[in-house]
Amino acid sequence: MLVMSAKNLNKSYGTDVILEDVSFSVNRGDRIGIVGPNGAGKTTLLRMITGDLEPTSGDLFIKSGYTIGYLKQKDNFDSEGTLIQEVKKSFQRFYKMEAELERLQELISDHKRSGFEQDLAAYTDLLEKYKDAGGYTYESEMKSVLSNMGFQPDSYDKEIGALSGGERTRLALAALLLKAPEILLLDEPTNHLDLHMMEWLEKYLGGYNGTVIVVSHDRFFLDRLVNRVFEVRNTHLYAYKGNYTEFISKRAERLEAEEKAWENQQREIRRQEEMIRKMKERGTEHLVKRAQSREKRLAQVDVLDRPETLEQHMKLEFHVEYKSGKEVVSAEGLEKSFGRQHLFSNVTFDIRKGEKICIIGDNGTGKTTLLKIILGQIKQDSGYLKIGHNVNFGYYDQGQLLLDDRETVIGELKNTYHLYTDTEMRSLLGRFLFRGDDVFRRIGDISGGEKARIALLKLMLSGANTLVLDEPTNHLDIQSKEVVEEAIMGFDGTVIIVSHDRYLLSKVPDRILELTPDGMIEYKGKYDYYLEKAEERRSLLSGGSAENAAGAAESPVSSSASGEKEGAEISAEDARRLRKEKEAEERRLSRQVKGLEEEIHDLEEKISNLEEELCKEEHLSDIQFLSEQGQVLEKMKKELDEKYDSWLALQA
């Protein structure tokens, strides 16, 4: 059932076009992911759907009576009241029903009233609606949702004004889910969520009884949740069926097909123009007429626009100035608290040269604090920490607090690397998409994604042999995230990363270290291995075998993982077969096109020769000859038109 549609939506500010001719439809139950580079207009589209923004032109239809819930990236509510008071606002529908049930219950307590039967029917009907809507379970659902968003009962009376930015976003998300609107709009909902929260949110939204439209740069989240993808790029919207991985494949096919169609048409236009030029050079009257005829046909061709190309991406490559020793970091029994707030204890690990280590853990366990202890910025309360020989750290701070908001982009760079000339600085900044007057903008005035690119550029220039990265893909669009991942994987030094980015965790690490309040758990593999072993460990713990659970993370890959690998190989074989079939079909079409072009060329020559023959003086008085050959000429022209139609059909 159609719940929303847009036709030729446009949004502009003066001459600045944000969205142009955007059309789409949304059905009930759709799970739609909106992707695109930073600044493409994704949030603008959500705000037009909610009515916060009016489109410059175009039509937007939303099914009558449908409620819309909108999670913004920030500033979702005023900082008044407590956490539980904010959440309870989501249950106004139940409170109204309860008040009406109470009123009706009082009325039907008197069986002899004249309106008893009518009130009893109303009470019974409302009670059924109350039950179906979740009236008997909403309080338990509230506790479950709050718990999975990181809020326990002892925090319910906390003032909203005292919450951190991340806590406020999680609270807004919890309140919105409990409100249960028919259409749910979410702008970067996985920001500020740890891995367990993300996994819970995916399952919750997967079973959500409504339509979900989500703007996200979280590729793993999009793969697990959505069944359609809207790409917003270069002011336009492109709709695809499938999850994120399918979208990537289909977008590549679309761009390739559009590029081929454009190139083929341009090639044919050049060929026609060359033939017209040659006909005119001949100078004979009939060839000039033929050239004019071709010109008219060419003028009527609907010339394709050149397909859009993907935006340029930053060029990031980490290099090592000098190598470290084999042992990079060794820790034993690290412990840290801030006053009464205990973060962790019994943290023991070793990191060796060339390893790529990812540290994960729930929010509040102290991952960033641990990085700062390794860097020497914070002292541990107890325990042993040793930094190896010749270790040179390069640090990426997720909050970009190491950047000076008062400085310009180029000034920030020159303050650290003053030996570079202005020309060299501009060239480096150009690699990171800062061009022209962009380099003179204040750090305090640029976006989070732009700050991230500056921090990454400074890190690239450091020449450090050990990179310490705290959420390096936060604030970046998908294309930039992929650039960062490739740069990390190509780096021949050591990398220590704190990240919740499951796509990164699935590609980069040699080992995953999970930080808990009671110590560090090691997983010798990537994210899929972590999921498998973490589940085994939870099962063993719930079964009471703590000794076996302690070793679960260390156990070798199970036979189920081998089975998955075998399945992947079968899929790869299918993919190769399909690719070969596709290539064979493309070769067949290419032969058809080439054959038609040769036939068209021969036919045009025959038509040209016959037209010359008909114009010769000795045939001008031969009525029979002119009649017979005129019919032949018309037949050949008709055949030529048919071949052109066939040729054009093959280009579609």
XYZ file of C-alpha atoms in Angstrom:
652
model
C 0.000 0.000 0.000
C 1.345 3.406 -0.983
C 1.986 5.636 2.057
C 4.122 8.362 0.501
C 5.122 9.660 -2.916
C 6.965 12.643 -4.370
C 6.861 14.063 -7.880
C 9.390 16.533 -9.244
C 10.383 17.883 -5.826
C 12.813 20.791 -5.964
C 14.589 22.651 -3.187
C 16.906 25.594 -3.737
C 18.183 28.626 -1.890
C 18.595 31.370 -4.465
C 20.888 29.966 -7.153
C 22.068 27.139 -4.868
C 20.157 24.013 -6.002
C 19.981 21.346 -3.283
C 17.475 18.886 -4.812
C 16.111 18.830 -8.367
C 13.253 16.826 -9.943
C 13.192 14.288 -7.103
C 10.480 11.631 -7.524
C 9.907 8.448 -5.506
C 7.251 6.250 -3.901
C 7.195 4.523 -0.508
C 5.031 1.517 0.406
C 3.886 0.455 3.855
C 6.535 -1.694 5.541
C 9.406 -0.446 3.381
C 12.836 -0.203 4.997
C 14.575 2.534 2.998
C 18.165 3.670 3.420
C 19.110 7.138 2.139
C 22.790 7.451 1.240
C 24.992 10.038 -0.417
C 27.956 12.308 0.258
C 27.926 14.876 3.040
C 25.994 17.981 1.961
C 24.070 16.208 -0.820
C 20.648 17.060 0.668
C 19.682 13.910 2.606
C 18.623 15.748 5.769
C 16.910 18.402 3.624
C 14.758 15.641 2.101
C 13.770 14.326 5.552
C 12.843 17.836 6.690
C 10.608 18.309 3.633
C 8.842 15.017 4.435
C 8.202 16.165 8.024
C 7.010 19.589 6.881
C 9.883 21.431 8.587
C 10.876 22.705 5.128
C 8.675 23.648 2.196
C 9.828 22.443 -1.239
C 10.569 25.185 -3.768
C 8.297 23.304 -6.182
C 6.893 19.836 -6.752
C 4.337 17.621 -5.001
C 4.652 15.492 -1.877
C 1.873 13.092 -0.851
C 1.628 11.420 2.589
C -1.296 9.088 3.354
C -3.975 10.822 5.390
C -3.907 10.067 9.116
C -0.378 8.641 9.120
C 1.873 9.918 11.906
C 5.529 10.720 11.257
C 8.309 10.457 13.850
C 11.632 12.166 13.177
C 14.969 11.563 14.898
C 17.312 14.469 14.184
C 21.072 14.145 14.505
C 20.976 16.543 17.474
C 18.724 18.972 19.378
C 15.766 16.602 19.617
C 14.177 18.190 22.689
C 14.525 20.967 25.256
C 16.703 20.372 28.301
C 13.839 20.463 30.844
C 12.457 17.683 33.006
C 13.811 14.231 33.761
C 14.572 11.260 31.559
C 11.458 9.343 32.624
C 9.223 12.394 32.152
C 10.454 12.717 28.555
C 9.849 9.046 27.838
C 6.347 9.082 29.300
C 5.352 11.712 26.743
C 5.474 8.848 24.220
C 2.518 7.143 25.926
C -0.095 9.899 25.698
C -2.230 7.631 23.505
C -2.377 5.029 26.308
C -3.050 7.583 29.031
C -6.022 8.942 27.056
C -7.395 5.438 26.528
C -6.922 4.603 30.214
C -8.777 7.766 31.264
C -11.665 6.925 28.926
C -11.739 3.288 30.146
C -11.901 4.529 33.716
C -14.814 6.851 32.832
C -16.708 4.085 31.030
C -16.024 1.610 33.841
C -17.639 3.968 36.312
C -20.686 4.336 34.051
C -21.221 0.596 33.572
C -20.928 -0.046 37.296
C -24.641 0.832 37.385
C -26.344 -2.002 35.469
C -29.715 -0.324 35.587
C -28.642 2.863 33.787
C -30.556 3.538 30.538
C -27.355 3.749 28.484
C -25.727 0.706 30.068
C -25.677 -1.516 26.947
C -24.222 1.243 24.777
C -21.519 2.122 27.349
C -20.665 -1.541 27.843
C -20.159 -2.001 24.079
C -17.955 1.116 23.965
C -15.944 -0.131 26.956
C -15.463 -3.596 25.428
C -14.447 -2.131 22.065
C -11.947 0.298 23.621
C -10.508 -2.396 25.870
C -9.809 -4.536 22.800
C -8.114 -1.601 21.064
C -6.081 -0.899 24.196
C -4.918 -4.518 24.294
C -4.059 -4.630 20.557
C -2.098 -1.377 20.815
C 0.066 -2.826 23.611
C -1.649 -1.220 26.592
C -0.808 -4.118 28.908
C 2.857 -4.279 27.897
C 3.986 -0.709 27.239
C 5.625 -0.244 30.636
C 7.715 -3.409 30.269
C 8.564 -2.409 26.690
C 9.655 1.001 27.985
C 12.084 -0.616 30.438
C 13.415 -2.924 27.717
C 13.969 -0.135 25.169
C 15.604 2.152 27.753
C 17.844 -0.663 28.952
C 18.976 -1.450 25.409
C 19.694 2.263 24.879
C 21.942 2.243 27.972
C 19.540 3.640 30.604
C 18.924 1.684 33.803
C 16.214 2.500 36.412
C 18.680 4.390 38.615
C 19.054 6.977 35.781
C 15.313 7.560 35.206
C 15.202 10.652 37.448
C 18.306 12.217 35.892
C 17.744 15.729 34.518
C 17.901 15.926 30.713
C 20.124 18.985 30.985
C 22.740 16.810 32.725
C 22.876 14.232 29.908
C 25.750 14.142 27.424
C 25.127 14.726 23.721
C 25.262 10.988 23.035
C 22.857 10.207 25.889
C 20.397 12.826 24.652
C 20.424 11.282 21.166
C 19.864 7.791 22.589
C 17.034 9.072 24.775
C 15.396 10.765 21.784
C 15.645 7.500 19.821
C 14.142 5.472 22.692
C 11.246 7.923 23.110
C 10.547 7.897 19.367
C 10.516 4.091 19.130
C 8.092 3.904 22.055
C 5.808 6.464 20.382
C 5.567 4.021 17.419
C 4.636 6.377 14.531
C 3.488 4.818 11.232
C 6.427 6.412 9.397
C 9.772 6.528 11.185
C 12.438 8.942 9.885
C 15.892 8.419 11.387
C 18.902 10.653 10.696
C 22.124 8.783 11.562
C 20.532 6.682 14.353
C 23.649 4.555 15.014
C 25.750 7.560 16.066
C 26.567 7.222 19.787
C 25.506 3.553 19.906
C 27.862 0.765 20.934
C 27.908 -2.595 19.130
C 25.286 -4.251 21.331
C 22.947 -1.274 20.958
C 23.338 -1.352 17.154
C 22.564 -5.071 16.998
C 19.478 -4.598 19.166
C 18.289 -1.622 17.065
C 18.617 -3.633 13.834
C 16.427 -6.405 15.231
C 13.896 -3.942 16.647
C 13.549 -2.017 13.396
C 13.450 -5.255 11.408
C 10.245 -6.173 13.237
C 8.852 -2.644 13.425
C 5.177 -2.434 12.477
C 5.501 0.547 10.158
C 7.680 2.175 7.519
C 11.297 3.090 8.253
C 13.325 5.663 6.305
C 16.878 6.051 7.559
C 19.757 8.331 6.582
C 22.960 6.495 7.471
C 26.643 6.125 6.632
C 26.710 2.803 8.527
C 27.125 0.261 5.732
C 26.741 -2.788 7.989
C 23.497 -1.377 9.443
C 22.142 -0.674 5.941
C 23.030 -4.174 4.777
C 21.200 -5.771 7.688
C 18.091 -3.555 7.679
C 17.016 -1.992 4.384
C 15.261 -3.474 1.354
C 15.566 -0.306 -0.778
C 18.208 2.398 -1.157
C 17.694 6.008 -2.238
C 20.958 7.596 -3.357
C 21.013 11.410 -3.226
C 23.816 12.730 -5.425
C 24.406 15.774 -7.615
C 20.936 17.177 -6.675
C 19.124 14.032 -7.949
C 17.659 10.930 -6.309
C 18.213 7.404 -7.671
C 16.117 4.512 -6.280
C 17.416 0.923 -6.047
C 15.935 -2.323 -4.750
C 17.967 -4.330 -2.249
C 20.357 -3.633 0.616
C 23.570 -1.600 0.559
C 25.739 -4.298 -1.055
C 23.180 -4.808 -3.834
C 22.956 -1.025 -4.281
C 26.729 -0.749 -4.836
C 26.576 -3.423 -7.542
C 23.481 -1.983 -9.250
C 24.817 1.569 -9.160
C 28.029 0.435 -10.860
C 25.965 -1.324 -13.557
C 23.791 1.765 -14.062
C 26.730 4.135 -14.356
C 28.514 1.767 -16.751
C 25.384 1.374 -18.928
C 24.768 5.128 -18.994
C 28.396 5.824 -19.858
C 28.313 3.261 -22.688
C 25.038 4.618 -24.070
C 26.423 8.165 -23.978
C 29.698 7.131 -25.640
C 27.867 5.143 -28.340
C 25.565 8.052 -29.102
C 28.459 10.524 -29.192
C 30.344 8.200 -31.528
C 27.329 7.944 -33.856
C 26.809 11.729 -33.794
C 30.463 12.246 -34.764
C 30.090 9.656 -37.546
C 26.982 11.354 -38.903
C 28.614 14.779 -38.695
C 31.643 13.465 -40.574
C 29.438 11.992 -43.321
C 27.518 15.280 -43.595
C 30.796 17.166 -43.886
C 32.045 14.824 -46.627
C 28.767 15.093 -48.571
C 28.952 18.875 -48.470
C 32.597 18.808 -49.593
C 31.564 16.836 -52.688
C 29.400 19.806 -53.604
C 26.959 17.951 -55.912
C 23.374 19.016 -55.593
C 21.923 15.620 -54.623
C 24.634 15.038 -51.977
C 24.000 18.478 -50.513
C 20.317 17.578 -50.247
C 21.245 14.248 -48.699
C 23.451 16.097 -46.190
C 20.614 18.451 -45.335
C 18.298 15.500 -44.792
C 20.822 13.928 -42.428
C 21.241 17.207 -40.588
C 17.493 17.367 -39.962
C 17.466 13.817 -38.622
C 20.481 14.566 -36.430
C 18.847 17.704 -35.053
C 15.864 15.596 -33.952
C 18.022 13.156 -31.957
C 17.411 13.376 -28.196
C 21.009 13.899 -27.092
C 21.823 12.160 -23.818
C 23.346 14.151 -20.971
C 26.788 13.016 -19.950
C 26.329 10.620 -16.996
C 27.232 12.004 -13.599
C 30.517 10.831 -12.157
C 31.127 10.046 -8.499
C 32.669 12.890 -6.564
C 36.407 12.949 -6.197
C 37.572 11.393 -2.963
C 40.429 12.322 -0.687
C 43.781 10.705 -1.394
C 45.049 9.229 1.870
C 48.204 7.166 2.282
C 50.001 6.583 5.580
C 53.770 6.082 5.542
C 56.378 5.205 8.178
C 59.291 7.604 8.691
C 61.301 5.095 10.762
C 60.473 1.598 12.020
C 59.688 0.595 15.589
C 60.911 -2.411 17.523
C 59.042 -5.708 17.404
C 57.224 -5.135 20.715
C 55.065 -2.004 20.465
C 52.843 -1.979 23.593
C 52.735 -4.359 26.566
C 50.209 -3.955 29.376
C 49.562 -6.033 32.483
C 46.888 -5.528 35.116
C 45.929 -1.981 34.096
C 43.262 -0.387 36.262
C 41.539 2.996 36.018
C 38.765 4.819 37.871
C 37.617 8.432 38.093
C 36.468 8.943 41.672
C 33.691 6.424 42.308
C 33.309 5.650 38.611
C 35.177 2.397 37.955
C 36.157 1.962 34.297
C 38.267 -1.189 34.092
C 40.730 -3.419 35.900
C 42.909 -6.461 35.089
C 43.527 -5.200 31.546
C 46.379 -7.187 30.001
C 47.468 -7.306 26.349
C 50.458 -7.216 23.990
C 50.619 -5.471 20.600
C 53.381 -6.301 18.157
C 54.881 -4.448 15.224
C 52.715 -4.454 12.077
C 49.530 -5.621 13.812
C 46.175 -3.990 13.202
C 44.250 -4.162 16.470
C 40.666 -3.020 17.008
C 39.410 -2.301 20.524
C 35.679 -2.589 21.105
C 33.436 -2.408 24.163
C 30.230 -0.975 25.555
C 29.867 2.779 25.991
C 31.435 3.922 29.250
C 33.959 1.098 29.626
C 36.882 3.488 29.039
C 38.135 2.743 25.514
C 39.230 6.340 24.847
C 40.756 6.491 28.337
C 42.775 3.350 27.561
C 44.111 4.950 24.360
C 45.167 8.030 26.343
C 46.954 5.813 28.872
C 48.852 4.158 26.003
C 49.750 7.612 24.638
C 50.938 8.772 28.074
C 48.270 11.503 28.305
C 46.633 9.862 31.357
C 48.242 7.766 34.096
C 46.768 4.411 35.066
C 45.818 3.866 38.728
C 47.761 0.628 38.854
C 49.309 -1.960 36.552
C 52.280 -2.143 34.221
C 52.605 -0.476 30.799
C 55.640 -0.643 28.522
C 56.059 1.190 25.196
C 58.529 -0.501 22.827
C 61.731 0.783 21.229
C 61.413 3.586 18.642
C 57.611 3.674 18.864
C 56.347 6.941 17.395
C 52.600 7.486 17.978
C 50.253 9.359 15.669
C 46.875 10.083 17.322
C 43.468 10.661 15.731
C 41.070 12.180 18.267
C 37.398 11.447 17.496
C 36.272 14.829 18.846
C 38.932 16.734 16.838
C 39.758 18.563 20.093
C 43.379 18.766 18.959
C 42.369 21.214 16.202
C 42.320 24.957 16.930
C 38.846 26.339 16.110
C 40.288 29.864 15.772
C 42.736 28.879 13.023
C 42.117 28.676 9.286
C 42.361 25.341 7.492
C 45.739 26.190 5.950
C 46.913 27.867 9.178
C 46.174 24.726 11.203
C 48.373 22.741 8.863
C 51.197 25.298 8.745
C 51.355 25.524 12.546
C 52.339 21.865 12.687
C 54.223 21.455 9.392
C 55.767 24.900 8.808
C 58.498 23.691 6.412
C 55.966 23.225 3.587
C 55.491 26.129 1.159
C 52.023 27.600 0.560
C 51.943 25.916 -2.852
C 52.773 22.528 -1.306
C 50.175 23.088 1.433
C 47.476 23.937 -1.118
C 48.380 20.842 -3.129
C 48.092 18.623 -0.035
C 44.806 20.231 0.976
C 43.513 19.721 -2.562
C 44.094 15.975 -2.119
C 41.740 16.213 0.857
C 39.084 18.169 -1.102
C 39.901 21.647 0.241
C 40.150 23.845 -2.840
C 40.188 27.555 -3.611
C 38.992 29.738 -0.753
C 38.115 26.629 1.328
C 41.646 26.766 2.762
C 40.904 30.134 4.428
C 37.783 28.970 6.301
C 38.003 28.830 10.098
C 38.227 25.374 11.674
C 35.344 26.376 13.949
C 33.118 27.015 10.920
C 33.649 23.758 8.999
C 31.648 20.522 9.328
C 32.550 17.461 11.377
C 33.459 15.579 8.188
C 35.769 18.395 7.053
C 37.453 18.486 10.473
C 37.954 14.727 10.215
C 39.708 15.165 6.848
C 42.050 17.823 8.315
C 42.902 15.529 11.246
C 43.587 12.639 8.852
C 45.827 14.842 6.683
C 47.871 15.891 9.726
C 48.135 12.233 10.724
C 49.291 11.281 7.223
C 52.058 13.899 7.328
C 53.266 12.782 10.776
C 55.147 9.737 9.461
C 54.247 7.897 12.697
C 54.964 4.173 12.813
C 52.083 3.466 15.223
C 48.649 4.969 14.513
C 46.236 5.316 17.446
C 42.785 6.004 15.978
C 39.690 6.812 18.046
C 36.580 6.267 15.872
C 38.348 7.320 12.638
C 35.279 6.837 10.401
C 32.882 8.974 12.468
C 31.611 12.069 10.602
C 32.805 10.691 7.241
C 30.574 9.801 4.309
C 30.696 6.271 2.930
C 33.217 6.995 0.177
C 35.615 8.654 2.637
C 35.221 5.744 5.072
C 36.324 3.353 2.328
C 39.368 5.527 1.584
C 40.354 5.450 5.283
C 39.954 1.663 5.430
C 42.119 1.157 2.335
C 44.799 3.476 3.749
C 44.853 1.592 7.067
C 45.065 -1.802 5.344
C 47.913 -0.529 3.129
C 49.900 0.872 6.086
C 52.996 -1.188 6.990
C 53.210 0.121 10.554
C 51.126 -0.735 13.634
C 47.494 0.370 14.065
C 45.428 0.525 17.270
C 41.803 1.465 16.567
C 38.789 2.079 18.781
C 35.731 1.666 16.548
C 32.039 0.776 16.457
C 32.119 0.666 12.635
C 31.256 -2.968 11.919
C 32.176 -2.675 8.249
C 35.669 -1.558 9.293
C 35.770 -4.319 11.926
C 34.920 -6.809 9.177
C 37.837 -5.695 6.936
C 40.752 -4.314 8.944
C 41.753 -6.039 12.206
C 44.118 -8.956 12.741
C 42.728 -9.190 16.271
C 39.798 -7.693 18.171
C 40.219 -6.816 21.860
C 36.992 -6.354 23.816
C 37.385 -4.059 26.828
C 35.132 -4.932 29.778
C 35.059 -3.610 33.357
C 36.837 -6.798 34.460
C 39.551 -7.027 31.800
C 40.320 -7.570 28.142
C 38.981 -10.449 26.014
C 40.925 -11.336 22.859
C 39.422 -12.556 19.577
C 41.942 -13.647 16.943
C 40.024 -12.607 13.857
C 37.670 -10.072 12.338
C 34.108 -9.116 13.270
C 32.369 -12.284 12.038
C 34.795 -14.358 14.122
C 34.147 -12.099 17.118
C 30.364 -12.564 16.762
C 30.723 -16.342 16.604
C 33.052 -16.611 19.580
C 31.235 -13.997 21.670
C 28.005 -15.983 21.218
C 29.799 -19.196 22.222
C 31.160 -17.444 25.280
C 27.726 -16.115 26.296
C 26.249 -19.612 25.894
C 28.960 -21.131 28.044
C 28.537 -18.456 30.710
C 24.766 -18.977 30.801
C 25.459 -22.717 31.102
C 27.651 -22.070 34.120
C 30.992 -23.167 32.631
C 33.108 -20.074 33.346
C 36.358 -21.945 32.731
C 35.313 -22.974 29.240
C 33.894 -19.500 28.594
C 37.229 -17.897 29.365
C 38.802 -19.894 26.561
C 35.976 -19.531 24.056
C 37.443 -16.439 22.467
C 40.750 -18.268 21.921
C 39.280 -21.417 20.306
C 39.997 -22.176 16.625
C 37.456 -21.459 13.872
C 34.601 -23.963 14.107
C 33.265 -26.262 11.384
C 30.301 -23.913 10.930
C 32.719 -21.222 9.822
C 34.184 -23.709 7.334
C 30.695 -24.390 6.070
C 30.149 -20.695 5.556
C 33.382 -20.528 3.607
C 32.310 -23.441 1.430
C 29.003 -21.677 0.773
C 30.897 -18.556 -0.188
C 32.947 -20.585 -2.712
C 29.733 -21.960 -4.284
C 28.378 -18.431 -4.511
C 31.604 -17.283 -6.111
C 31.261 -20.054 -8.710
C 27.723 -18.910 -9.471
C 28.989 -15.351 -9.761
C 31.686 -16.437 -12.262
C 29.107 -18.345 -14.314
C 26.759 -15.361 -14.391
C 29.633 -13.065 -15.308
C 30.621 -15.317 -18.215
C 27.012 -15.440 -19.422
C 26.805 -11.656 -19.221
C 30.085 -11.245 -21.129
C 28.877 -13.674 -23.818
C 25.627 -11.715 -24.176
C 27.583 -8.454 -24.454
C 29.789 -9.966 -27.187
C 26.686 -11.168 -29.056
C 25.122 -7.702 -28.885
C 28.385 -6.133 -29.980
C 28.489 -8.401 -33.055
C 24.875 -7.504 -33.881
C 25.612 -3.793 -33.587
C 28.707 -4.070 -35.744
C 26.857 -6.122 -38.360
C 24.017 -3.608 -38.515
C 26.448 -0.713 -38.867
C 28.092 -2.451 -41.844
C 24.680 -3.147 -43.437
C 23.627 0.491 -42.901
C 26.860 1.709 -44.484
C 26.404 -0.575 -47.554
C 22.747 0.401 -47.909
C 23.533 4.108 -47.738
C 26.145 3.673 -50.470
C 23.620 1.823 -52.662
C 21.022 4.566 -52.093
C 23.580 7.240 -52.917
C 24.657 5.427 -56.123
C 21.056 4.876 -57.234
C 20.191 8.531 -56.606
C 23.176 9.523 -58.764
C 22.035 7.105 -61.470
C 18.484 8.498 -61.461
C 19.872 12.010 -61.917
C 21.861 11.140 -65.048
C 20.690 12.923 -68.197
C 20.199 9.755 -70.248
C 17.564 8.456 -67.786
C 15.544 11.621 -67.326
C 13.207 10.818 -70.253
C 12.937 7.051 -69.452
C 9.659 6.986 -67.517
C 9.645 3.210 -67.019
C 13.217 3.175 -65.691
C 12.522 6.084 -63.327
C 9.337 4.397 -62.047
C 10.959 0.994 -61.454
C 14.144 2.342 -59.867
C 12.150 4.889 -57.845
C 10.287 2.006 -56.248
C 13.586 0.244 -55.565
C 14.914 3.461 -53.983
C 11.871 3.828 -51.715
C 12.186 0.207 -50.638
C 15.881 0.685 -49.768
C 15.103 3.868 -47.790
C 12.405 2.035 -45.842
C 14.855 -0.806 -45.170
C 17.451 1.768 -44.016
C 14.973 3.283 -41.558
C 14.184 -0.176 -40.171
C 17.877 -0.944 -39.720
C 18.387 2.377 -37.930
C 15.471 1.477 -35.632
C 17.064 -1.908 -34.908
C 20.433 -0.263 -34.293
C 18.905 2.234 -31.868
C 17.021 -0.547 -30.034
C 20.318 -2.332 -29.366
C 21.682 0.814 -27.707
C 18.855 0.921 -25.138
